[in-house]
Amino acid sequence: MSGRRIAIYGKGGIGKTTIAVNLAVLLARRGLRTLLVGCDPKKDTARLLTSRLLPSLMERYDALASGAAAPEEVLLPVRENLLVCESGGPRPGVGCAGRGILIALEWLQKSGAYERADVVLYDVLGDVVCGGFATPVTRGFTDTICVVTSGEQASLLAANNILRGMEAVGGKVGGLIFNARGFDGEERLAHAFAQMANTPLLGEIPCSQRIKREELRRHVVCEAEGAEAEKRALTALAERLLALEHAASPRPLDPEVLYAAIEQMERCDPDD
C-alpha cells in the first residue's frame, strides 16, 4: 500500500464522520486521489456527499465476487479526486459487523483501490469494542490513527480506552482531534488529557452551529459559504495530517486516575 492511510476513531456521536468527510473533500481539492471508506453497518459515511444512501460493499459482495457486479458499483465518485466506499455489514443483532469490515477491506486491497489512492481515510464505527473494528489497524490497512474527543468525561474516557486498545494491537497513533462541544473549561480539559496521555492534539474543531445546520441540509461545511472559521480549522488539520512523520507514544491512563484528574480539574475551574 502506498500513500497515507488514516483511521479515525472515537466515541459514538463524537463527530468522526463530520471530520472524515470534510478532510476527504479538502484533500481531494488539493489534487490528492482520496478514498473515503465507511466502516459501519449503517453505511452513513457518505450521507453528506450524496443525496442517497449508497449500496454497500457487503450488499454487493457476492455479485462482485462472481463478476456480476462491477467495482464501480461500490467505489463511487462523489467529487473530483474523491471516491467513497461503504463497507456495510449485517443488520443489527445479526452476524458480525467487524467481520464485514475485514471482508470489505480485503476486497478493496485485491481490487487495487488502495494502490490508486494517495490518501485513504477510514471512518470507523464507535469505540474499539471488538477486534473486528480494529481491523484497519491489525491487518495493516492504516499507518496513522486519529482519535476524536471532546472535553466531556465520557468522550475522554472513550479516547483513553481507544489509546489503550491501540497500544495492545500495535497501532500507530498520530494524535487526538479535539471536537469542541462548547462548554466552559472544555478546552482546558482536552489539553490536560492530551498532556497526561502523552498524545499530541493535531487539531481543534470549534463548536459550531453552522456545521449542524449544514449537515441537516446534507451539506459539507467546508463547501459552505461563510464558514471561514470551520474551514480554517479543518484545513489546518488536513495539513497537519499530511505533514505527520512520526507516530506518538501514548501513555493511556488508568481509568480511576483519569476520573480523579477530571474531577480535580472541575473543582479547580476558575469560572466557578
mmCIF file of C-alpha atoms in Angstrom:
data_model
loop_
_atom_site.group_PDB
_atom_site.id
_atom_site.type_symbol
_atom_site.label_atom_id
_atom_site.label_comp_id
_atom_site.label_asym_id
_atom_site.label_seq_id
_atom_site.Cartn_x
_atom_site.Cartn_y
_atom_site.Cartn_z
ATOM 1 C CA MET A 1 0.000 0.000 0.000
ATOM 2 C CA SER A 2 1.270 3.459 -0.876
ATOM 3 C CA GLY A 3 0.353 6.939 0.343
ATOM 4 C CA ARG A 4 -1.126 7.942 3.659
ATOM 5 C CA ARG A 5 -3.713 5.702 5.359
ATOM 6 C CA ILE A 6 -5.616 7.343 8.233
ATOM 7 C CA ALA A 7 -8.177 5.678 10.505
ATOM 8 C CA ILE A 8 -10.436 7.908 12.580
ATOM 9 C CA TYR A 9 -11.731 6.503 15.869
ATOM 10 C CA GLY A 10 -13.677 7.960 18.781
ATOM 11 C CA LYS A 11 -16.772 7.680 20.919
ATOM 12 C CA GLY A 12 -20.028 7.169 19.036
ATOM 13 C CA GLY A 13 -21.563 10.502 18.058
ATOM 14 C CA ILE A 14 -18.386 12.489 18.678
ATOM 15 C CA GLY A 15 -18.153 13.771 15.091
ATOM 16 C CA LYS A 16 -15.878 11.266 13.371
ATOM 17 C CA THR A 17 -17.934 11.213 10.182
ATOM 18 C CA THR A 18 -18.154 15.006 10.017
ATOM 19 C CA ILE A 19 -14.386 15.279 10.337
ATOM 20 C CA ALA A 20 -13.613 12.396 7.966
ATOM 21 C CA VAL A 21 -15.897 13.717 5.221
ATOM 22 C CA ASN A 22 -14.571 17.272 5.438
ATOM 23 C CA LEU A 23 -10.980 16.045 5.427
ATOM 24 C CA ALA A 24 -11.698 13.890 2.385
ATOM 25 C CA VAL A 25 -13.183 16.828 0.470
ATOM 26 C CA LEU A 26 -10.300 19.136 1.386
ATOM 27 C CA LEU A 27 -7.647 16.572 0.452
ATOM 28 C CA ALA A 28 -9.349 15.862 -2.870
ATOM 29 C CA ARG A 29 -9.403 19.602 -3.596
ATOM 30 C CA ARG A 30 -5.625 19.589 -3.227
ATOM 31 C CA GLY A 31 -5.447 17.157 -6.139
ATOM 32 C CA LEU A 32 -4.834 14.101 -3.969
ATOM 33 C CA ARG A 33 -6.645 10.965 -5.082
ATOM 34 C CA THR A 34 -8.673 10.273 -1.966
ATOM 35 C CA LEU A 35 -10.611 7.177 -0.919
ATOM 36 C CA LEU A 36 -13.081 7.520 1.954
ATOM 37 C CA VAL A 37 -14.109 4.188 3.474
ATOM 38 C CA GLY A 38 -17.083 3.968 5.804
ATOM 39 C CA CYS A 39 -16.551 1.140 8.301
ATOM 40 C CA ASP A 40 -20.066 0.992 9.722
ATOM 41 C CA PRO A 41 -23.066 -1.271 9.006
ATOM 42 C CA LYS A 42 -25.252 1.863 8.976
ATOM 43 C CA LYS A 43 -23.428 2.891 5.776
ATOM 44 C CA ASP A 44 -23.906 6.570 6.594
ATOM 45 C CA THR A 45 -20.425 7.965 5.980
ATOM 46 C CA ALA A 46 -21.343 9.338 2.547
ATOM 47 C CA ARG A 47 -24.660 10.857 3.644
ATOM 48 C CA LEU A 48 -23.232 14.390 3.438
ATOM 49 C CA LEU A 49 -21.747 13.816 -0.009
ATOM 50 C CA THR A 50 -24.733 12.374 -1.861
ATOM 51 C CA SER A 51 -28.496 12.708 -1.868
ATOM 52 C CA ARG A 52 -28.999 8.988 -1.246
ATOM 53 C CA LEU A 53 -27.649 6.051 0.720
ATOM 54 C CA LEU A 54 -25.042 4.259 -1.348
ATOM 55 C CA PRO A 55 -25.004 0.486 -1.877
ATOM 56 C CA SER A 56 -22.530 -1.131 0.478
ATOM 57 C CA LEU A 57 -19.750 -3.468 -0.498
ATOM 58 C CA MET A 58 -21.199 -6.223 1.663
ATOM 59 C CA GLU A 59 -24.587 -5.890 -0.059
ATOM 60 C CA ARG A 60 -22.914 -6.400 -3.430
ATOM 61 C CA TYR A 61 -20.145 -8.744 -2.346
ATOM 62 C CA ASP A 62 -21.454 -11.957 -3.913
ATOM 63 C CA ALA A 63 -22.127 -10.191 -7.198
ATOM 64 C CA LEU A 64 -18.684 -8.599 -7.108
ATOM 65 C CA ALA A 65 -17.039 -11.951 -6.398
ATOM 66 C CA SER A 66 -18.848 -13.625 -9.294
ATOM 67 C CA GLY A 67 -18.234 -10.788 -11.721
ATOM 68 C CA ALA A 68 -21.927 -9.950 -11.990
ATOM 69 C CA ALA A 69 -21.274 -6.502 -10.485
ATOM 70 C CA ALA A 70 -18.556 -4.028 -11.399
ATOM 71 C CA PRO A 71 -16.271 -2.410 -8.805
ATOM 72 C CA GLU A 72 -17.676 0.969 -9.828
ATOM 73 C CA GLU A 73 -20.953 -0.025 -8.167
ATOM 74 C CA VAL A 74 -19.363 0.252 -4.717
ATOM 75 C CA LEU A 75 -16.469 2.637 -5.435
ATOM 76 C CA LEU A 76 -18.383 5.762 -6.272
ATOM 77 C CA PRO A 77 -17.002 9.135 -7.348
ATOM 78 C CA VAL A 78 -18.693 11.835 -5.268
ATOM 79 C CA ARG A 79 -16.305 14.708 -6.038
ATOM 80 C CA GLU A 80 -13.333 15.195 -8.323
ATOM 81 C CA ASN A 81 -10.477 13.025 -6.969
ATOM 82 C CA LEU A 82 -12.781 11.571 -4.290
ATOM 83 C CA LEU A 83 -14.147 8.030 -4.198
ATOM 84 C CA VAL A 84 -16.274 6.685 -1.378
ATOM 85 C CA CYS A 85 -16.969 3.095 -0.363
ATOM 86 C CA GLU A 86 -19.369 1.944 2.343
ATOM 87 C CA SER A 87 -18.282 -1.375 3.820
ATOM 88 C CA GLY A 88 -21.736 -2.068 5.234
ATOM 89 C CA GLY A 89 -22.426 -5.139 7.311
ATOM 90 C CA PRO A 90 -25.202 -7.252 8.803
ATOM 91 C CA ARG A 91 -28.443 -5.945 10.245
ATOM 92 C CA PRO A 92 -28.306 -5.068 13.977
ATOM 93 C CA GLY A 93 -28.297 -8.233 16.068
ATOM 94 C CA VAL A 94 -27.382 -10.453 13.116
ATOM 95 C CA GLY A 95 -23.825 -11.516 12.319
ATOM 96 C CA CYS A 96 -20.511 -9.779 12.998
ATOM 97 C CA ALA A 97 -20.017 -6.238 11.726
ATOM 98 C CA GLY A 98 -16.287 -6.477 12.353
ATOM 99 C CA ARG A 99 -16.056 -9.474 10.048
ATOM 100 C CA GLY A 100 -17.851 -7.477 7.377
ATOM 101 C CA ILE A 101 -15.270 -4.708 7.664
ATOM 102 C CA LEU A 102 -12.441 -7.216 7.224
ATOM 103 C CA ILE A 103 -14.041 -8.702 4.099
ATOM 104 C CA ALA A 104 -14.602 -5.237 2.648
ATOM 105 C CA LEU A 105 -11.058 -4.034 3.268
ATOM 106 C CA GLU A 106 -9.553 -7.198 1.816
ATOM 107 C CA TRP A 107 -11.694 -6.735 -1.301
ATOM 108 C CA LEU A 108 -10.517 -3.129 -1.647
ATOM 109 C CA GLN A 109 -6.935 -4.324 -1.452
ATOM 110 C CA LYS A 110 -7.436 -7.031 -4.075
ATOM 111 C CA SER A 111 -9.271 -4.621 -6.372
ATOM 112 C CA GLY A 112 -6.290 -2.264 -6.462
ATOM 113 C CA ALA A 113 -8.281 0.610 -4.958
ATOM 114 C CA TYR A 114 -5.616 1.307 -2.341
ATOM 115 C CA GLU A 115 -2.805 1.473 -4.864
ATOM 116 C CA ARG A 116 -4.691 4.061 -6.895
ATOM 117 C CA ALA A 117 -5.241 6.346 -3.885
ATOM 118 C CA ASP A 118 -2.869 8.945 -2.492
ATOM 119 C CA VAL A 119 -4.839 9.115 0.762
ATOM 120 C CA VAL A 120 -7.251 6.636 2.358
ATOM 121 C CA LEU A 121 -9.497 7.749 5.224
ATOM 122 C CA TYR A 122 -11.381 5.224 7.361
ATOM 123 C CA ASP A 123 -14.450 6.388 9.282
ATOM 124 C CA VAL A 124 -14.677 3.663 11.935
ATOM 125 C CA LEU A 125 -17.783 2.835 13.984
ATOM 126 C CA GLY A 126 -17.723 3.937 17.622
ATOM 127 C CA ASP A 127 -15.225 2.767 20.202
ATOM 128 C CA VAL A 128 -12.922 -0.214 19.737
ATOM 129 C CA VAL A 129 -15.466 -2.634 21.167
ATOM 130 C CA CYS A 130 -14.288 -5.775 19.380
ATOM 131 C CA GLY A 131 -11.313 -6.927 17.360
ATOM 132 C CA GLY A 132 -13.233 -6.523 14.122
ATOM 133 C CA PHE A 133 -13.405 -2.764 14.446
ATOM 134 C CA ALA A 134 -9.640 -2.674 14.914
ATOM 135 C CA THR A 135 -9.239 -4.428 11.536
ATOM 136 C CA PRO A 136 -7.837 -1.374 9.717
ATOM 137 C CA VAL A 137 -5.030 -1.428 12.282
ATOM 138 C CA THR A 138 -4.428 -5.113 12.949
ATOM 139 C CA ARG A 139 -4.361 -6.069 9.266
ATOM 140 C CA GLY A 140 -2.013 -3.275 8.248
ATOM 141 C CA PHE A 141 -4.523 -1.197 6.307
ATOM 142 C CA THR A 142 -3.610 2.033 8.116
ATOM 143 C CA ASP A 143 -0.439 3.862 9.083
ATOM 144 C CA THR A 144 -1.975 6.615 11.225
ATOM 145 C CA ILE A 145 -4.699 6.523 13.885
ATOM 146 C CA CYS A 146 -6.505 9.667 14.979
ATOM 147 C CA VAL A 147 -8.796 9.710 17.992
ATOM 148 C CA VAL A 148 -11.578 12.292 18.096
ATOM 149 C CA THR A 149 -12.593 13.582 21.512
ATOM 150 C CA SER A 150 -14.372 16.458 23.174
ATOM 151 C CA GLY A 151 -13.733 17.599 26.731
ATOM 152 C CA GLU A 152 -16.704 15.634 28.052
ATOM 153 C CA GLN A 153 -15.982 12.919 30.573
ATOM 154 C CA ALA A 154 -17.458 10.067 28.509
ATOM 155 C CA SER A 155 -15.554 11.180 25.427
ATOM 156 C CA LEU A 156 -12.241 11.430 27.267
ATOM 157 C CA LEU A 157 -12.764 8.004 28.824
ATOM 158 C CA ALA A 158 -13.526 6.542 25.392
ATOM 159 C CA ALA A 159 -10.454 8.205 23.889
ATOM 160 C CA ASN A 160 -8.306 6.819 26.691
ATOM 161 C CA ASN A 161 -9.760 3.356 26.115
ATOM 162 C CA ILE A 162 -9.001 3.585 22.399
ATOM 163 C CA LEU A 163 -5.410 4.603 23.123
ATOM 164 C CA ARG A 164 -5.106 1.565 25.375
ATOM 165 C CA GLY A 165 -6.561 -0.665 22.674
ATOM 166 C CA MET A 166 -4.182 0.695 20.063
ATOM 167 C CA GLU A 167 -1.268 0.120 22.410
ATOM 168 C CA ALA A 168 -2.353 -3.518 22.713
ATOM 169 C CA VAL A 169 -2.534 -4.119 18.942
ATOM 170 C CA GLY A 170 0.479 -2.026 17.959
ATOM 171 C CA GLY A 171 -1.464 0.778 16.304
ATOM 172 C CA LYS A 172 0.458 3.881 15.251
ATOM 173 C CA VAL A 173 -1.348 6.784 16.890
ATOM 174 C CA GLY A 174 -0.860 10.149 15.218
ATOM 175 C CA GLY A 175 -2.723 12.097 17.863
ATOM 176 C CA LEU A 176 -6.014 13.482 19.109
ATOM 177 C CA ILE A 177 -8.550 15.686 17.352
ATOM 178 C CA PHE A 178 -10.435 17.987 19.716
ATOM 179 C CA ASN A 179 -14.031 18.439 18.526
ATOM 180 C CA ALA A 180 -15.458 21.023 20.899
ATOM 181 C CA ARG A 181 -18.921 20.791 22.451
ATOM 182 C CA GLY A 182 -18.784 24.371 23.688
ATOM 183 C CA PHE A 183 -18.969 24.234 27.490
ATOM 184 C CA ASP A 184 -16.838 26.359 29.801
ATOM 185 C CA GLY A 185 -13.413 24.938 30.567
ATOM 186 C CA GLU A 186 -13.649 22.242 27.893
ATOM 187 C CA GLU A 187 -10.506 23.223 26.021
ATOM 188 C CA ARG A 188 -8.513 23.102 29.258
ATOM 189 C CA LEU A 189 -9.755 19.562 29.930
ATOM 190 C CA ALA A 190 -8.869 18.358 26.431
ATOM 191 C CA HIS A 191 -5.389 19.870 26.566
ATOM 192 C CA ALA A 192 -4.783 18.420 30.022
ATOM 193 C CA PHE A 193 -5.822 14.956 28.851
ATOM 194 C CA ALA A 194 -3.541 15.192 25.818
ATOM 195 C CA GLN A 195 -0.632 16.102 28.071
ATOM 196 C CA MET A 196 -1.361 13.368 30.620
ATOM 197 C CA ALA A 197 -1.738 10.751 27.880
ATOM 198 C CA ASN A 198 1.405 11.991 26.086
ATOM 199 C CA THR A 199 -0.554 12.320 22.856
ATOM 200 C CA PRO A 200 -0.473 15.481 20.724
ATOM 201 C CA LEU A 201 -3.546 17.447 19.739
ATOM 202 C CA LEU A 202 -3.446 17.516 15.949
ATOM 203 C CA GLY A 203 -6.318 19.915 15.512
ATOM 204 C CA GLU A 204 -9.166 21.724 17.215
ATOM 205 C CA ILE A 205 -12.599 21.986 15.606
ATOM 206 C CA PRO A 206 -14.715 24.778 17.110
ATOM 207 C CA CYS A 207 -18.200 24.156 18.434
ATOM 208 C CA SER A 208 -20.293 25.361 15.512
ATOM 209 C CA GLN A 209 -23.993 25.775 14.894
ATOM 210 C CA ARG A 210 -23.150 26.202 11.219
ATOM 211 C CA ILE A 211 -21.774 22.659 11.000
ATOM 212 C CA LYS A 212 -25.015 21.325 12.458
ATOM 213 C CA ARG A 213 -27.195 23.413 10.141
ATOM 214 C CA GLU A 214 -25.248 22.410 7.042
ATOM 215 C CA GLU A 215 -25.463 18.740 7.967
ATOM 216 C CA LEU A 216 -29.239 18.974 8.370
ATOM 217 C CA ARG A 217 -29.220 20.033 4.711
ATOM 218 C CA ARG A 218 -26.789 17.188 3.873
ATOM 219 C CA HIS A 219 -24.069 19.703 3.064
ATOM 220 C CA VAL A 220 -20.372 19.624 3.931
ATOM 221 C CA VAL A 221 -19.336 22.665 5.944
ATOM 222 C CA CYS A 222 -16.011 23.107 4.152
ATOM 223 C CA GLU A 223 -18.011 23.707 0.958
ATOM 224 C CA ALA A 224 -20.387 26.224 2.568
ATOM 225 C CA GLU A 225 -20.143 29.957 2.039
ATOM 226 C CA GLY A 226 -19.174 31.987 5.076
ATOM 227 C CA ALA A 227 -17.868 29.080 7.163
ATOM 228 C CA GLU A 228 -14.380 30.550 7.368
ATOM 229 C CA ALA A 229 -13.577 29.577 10.964
ATOM 230 C CA GLU A 230 -14.628 25.979 10.355
ATOM 231 C CA LYS A 231 -12.704 25.831 7.075
ATOM 232 C CA ARG A 232 -9.548 27.182 8.696
ATOM 233 C CA ALA A 233 -9.681 24.601 11.474
ATOM 234 C CA LEU A 234 -10.328 21.692 9.123
ATOM 235 C CA THR A 235 -7.721 22.836 6.600
ATOM 236 C CA ALA A 236 -5.127 23.164 9.358
ATOM 237 C CA LEU A 237 -5.962 19.627 10.489
ATOM 238 C CA ALA A 238 -5.616 18.266 6.948
ATOM 239 C CA GLU A 239 -2.226 19.930 6.562
ATOM 240 C CA ARG A 240 -1.052 18.605 9.926
ATOM 241 C CA LEU A 241 -2.056 15.064 8.974
ATOM 242 C CA LEU A 242 -0.210 15.226 5.672
ATOM 243 C CA ALA A 243 2.899 16.546 7.418
ATOM 244 C CA LEU A 244 2.992 13.874 10.151
ATOM 245 C CA GLU A 245 6.237 11.943 10.075
ATOM 246 C CA HIS A 246 6.342 10.126 13.401
ATOM 247 C CA ALA A 247 3.810 8.250 15.491
ATOM 248 C CA ALA A 248 3.099 9.439 19.003
ATOM 249 C CA SER A 249 3.953 7.391 22.080
ATOM 250 C CA PRO A 250 0.681 7.458 24.046
ATOM 251 C CA ARG A 251 0.579 6.623 27.724
ATOM 252 C CA PRO A 252 -3.075 5.741 28.359
ATOM 253 C CA LEU A 253 -4.188 6.361 31.914
ATOM 254 C CA ASP A 254 -5.690 4.032 34.451
ATOM 255 C CA PRO A 255 -9.440 4.836 34.321
ATOM 256 C CA GLU A 256 -9.560 5.722 38.017
ATOM 257 C CA VAL A 257 -6.630 8.091 37.587
ATOM 258 C CA LEU A 258 -8.417 9.772 34.684
ATOM 259 C CA TYR A 259 -11.677 10.045 36.641
ATOM 260 C CA ALA A 260 -9.817 11.662 39.529
ATOM 261 C CA ALA A 261 -7.954 14.067 37.245
ATOM 262 C CA ILE A 262 -11.173 15.213 35.561
ATOM 263 C CA GLU A 263 -12.864 15.730 38.925
ATOM 264 C CA GLN A 264 -9.879 17.679 40.233
ATOM 265 C CA MET A 265 -9.857 19.971 37.197
ATOM 266 C CA GLU A 266 -13.582 20.569 37.566
ATOM 267 C CA ARG A 267 -13.135 21.535 41.237
ATOM 268 C CA CYS A 268 -10.396 23.957 40.242
ATOM 269 C CA ASP A 269 -12.409 25.561 37.431
ATOM 270 C CA PRO A 270 -11.571 29.292 37.626
ATOM 271 C CA ASP A 271 -15.005 30.196 36.227
ATOM 272 C CA ASP A 272 -16.839 28.687 39.219
#
